[in-house]
Coordinates of C-alpha atoms in Angstrom, one line a residue:
M606 CA 17.3 -5.8 12.6
N607 CA 14.9 -5.4 9.8
K608 CA 13.7 -1.9 9.1
T609 CA 10.0 -1.1 8.9
M610 CA 7.9 1.6 7.2
W611 CA 4.3 2.7 7.1
S612 CA 2.1 1.8 4.2
I613 CA -1.5 2.4 3.2
G614 CA -3.6 -0.4 1.9
F615 CA -6.6 -2.6 2.2
Q616 CA -7.6 -6.3 2.9
K617 CA -11.2 -6.2 1.8
H618 CA -12.9 -4.6 -1.2
L619 CA -15.2 -2.4 0.8
P620 CA -17.1 0.8 -0.1
I621 CA -14.8 3.9 0.4
D622 CA -17.1 5.2 3.2
E623 CA -16.4 2.1 5.4
E624 CA -13.8 2.9 8.1
A625 CA -11.7 -0.2 7.2
S626 CA -11.7 0.4 3.4
L627 CA -8.2 1.9 3.7
F628 CA -5.9 1.7 6.6
R629 CA -2.2 2.4 7.7
F630 CA -0.1 -0.5 8.6
E631 CA 3.6 -1.3 9.2
T632 CA 5.5 -3.4 6.8
A633 CA 9.2 -4.3 6.1
V634 CA 11.3 -2.0 4.0
P635 CA 11.9 -3.7 0.7
Q636 CA 15.4 -4.8 0.0
P637 CA 16.6 -3.6 -3.5
E638 CA 18.0 -6.2 -5.8
G639 CA 19.7 -6.1 -9.2
R640 CA 18.9 -2.7 -10.8
D641 CA 16.3 -1.7 -8.1
L642 CA 16.5 1.6 -6.4
L643 CA 15.3 2.2 -2.8
V644 CA 13.6 5.6 -2.6
K645 CA 12.8 7.4 0.6
I646 CA 9.1 8.5 -0.1
D647 CA 8.0 12.0 1.0
A648 CA 4.5 11.9 -0.4
V649 CA 2.1 9.6 -2.3
S650 CA -1.1 10.0 -4.2
V651 CA -3.8 7.6 -5.1
N652 CA -4.6 7.5 -8.7
P653 CA -7.6 6.0 -10.6
I654 CA -5.9 2.7 -11.0
D655 CA -5.3 2.4 -7.3
V656 CA -9.0 3.2 -6.8
A657 CA -10.1 0.5 -9.3
V658 CA -7.8 -2.1 -7.7
R659 CA -9.2 -1.4 -4.3
K660 CA -12.8 -1.3 -5.5
N661 CA -12.9 -4.3 -7.8
G662 CA -12.8 -7.7 -6.2
T663 CA -14.6 -9.8 -3.7
E664 CA -11.9 -11.7 -1.8
T665 CA -10.4 -11.0 1.6
L666 CA -6.6 -10.8 1.3
D667 CA -4.4 -12.6 3.9
E668 CA -1.9 -9.7 3.8
P669 CA -2.8 -6.0 3.1
K670 CA -2.3 -4.8 -0.5
V671 CA -0.3 -1.6 -0.7
I672 CA -1.8 1.2 -2.8
G673 CA -0.5 4.7 -3.7
W674 CA 2.2 4.0 -6.2
D675 CA 2.5 7.5 -7.5
A676 CA 5.1 8.9 -5.2
V677 CA 7.8 11.5 -4.8
G678 CA 10.9 11.1 -2.8
T679 CA 14.8 11.0 -2.7

């Protein structure tokens, strides 16, 4: 059975005051390979790069794009 996790992301580059500009969705837990580490995340933050990625663009994505790469965990 594949494990899942909650993520925050977007599929459309909408203004931040739009309800669908960011949303929570379930996705598969990544499988580490090679020298990867799998970290249990306790908290994330959205930094200026995440804001720029979400804000800039015009396409609608087939799959949600995860944002919030600044994280803390074990």
